[in-house]
Amino acid sequence: MRKEEACDISLGEWVSNPDGPYYTNASCSTIQEHQNCMKFGRPDTGFLKWRWKPQGCDLPIFDPLQFLEIMSGKKMAFVGDSVSRNHMQSLICLLSTVEEAVDVSEIPYWSQFKRYEFRKYKLSIAIFWSPYLVRTSQEDPADKNSESRPFNLFLDEPDPKWTQEIPGFDYLIISAGHWFFRPTMFYIQGRLAGCLYCPQSNITHLTSYFSYRRAFRTAFRAIIQQANFTGITFLRSFAPSHFENGYWDKGGDCVRQRPYRAEETRLEGYNMEHYRIQLEELKIAQRMGRGRGLKFRMMDVTRAMLMRPDGHPSKYGHWPKPNVTLISDCVHWCLPGPVDSWNDFLIELLRREEELGRVQSI
């Protein structure tokens, strides 16, 4: 076993990296406006000069050429919400330093589903929008006030928009998180089982933990039961937000300009509970998947990202508007920015899978 394989890359510190970043907002065309922090005048650049250093080993900086060679002829899909899309966009930006991605999406502008090809390497990368992972509906979704309307979550029914698409993919990167804090109605076997942040007094009021656990359990079982999927699933762990001095809609912001040290913060509260739920449901999926020869792996970025309050767009995801108060974004990540490190994690996990496959074939 290699030293790196014995090393838990989820534990460590952020250390100085004067060579970063490895692309710019001018060199990558897949950066969405609300993550283009330098375009909108972010004055500090120190948040671009850090890399993740695990305890007891090193985590190499992402090598785009090596990634393309490892993934040559393969298909990778991201499943989740806009933070999942944020990760995929980071990967596209890094790979585009070697080969420009070709957008082969049915809709050319940014939509909920995107596909890219790196044709020299016959690599396909897709994103499937499914912020709850399970089937959802919403009353009057076209209404201008739809943001405040609750979603109906059918917690025992996987979302067919992604489960029907995954056959043929070699790797899935599945994640979900911040949408589970929105007003929601919970259904199990077609019957209303409870709600989160609903005004009705005659409905059982439950927490986000209830829906989070059941959504991941349903998603993992849908993968296991998909007869035509034989790939590897990576669960990308929960990435905490960093609102300070108020909730997201009450003036909260994230203005810090450097990472925390490990001793300056700790995983607790709802961040810890959601992370724990992911670990528990992943272990269940791993046991169930063995019978079909399916692999479920953890891409554990939670502690690393807990320490990066400096990496969010804050108010630099848009131009200021006179006499208009705009909400600061402390959920998504600037591009380039700390989210690029997720691809350091990803390529290391892919290297380990390659080496494990070679050992098993001997």
PDB file of C-alpha atoms in Angstrom, residues 243 267 310 328 353:
ATOM      1  CA  PHE A 243     -22.607  33.440   6.826  1.00  0.00           C
ATOM      2  CA  LEU A 267     -17.387  20.812  12.775  1.00  0.00           C
ATOM      3  CA  ASP A 310     -12.591  33.501   2.534  1.00  0.00           C
ATOM      4  CA  SER A 328     -24.281  38.062  -0.273  1.00  0.00           C
ATOM      5  CA  GLU A 353      -8.696   3.362  -7.917  1.00  0.00           C
TER       6      GLU A 353
END
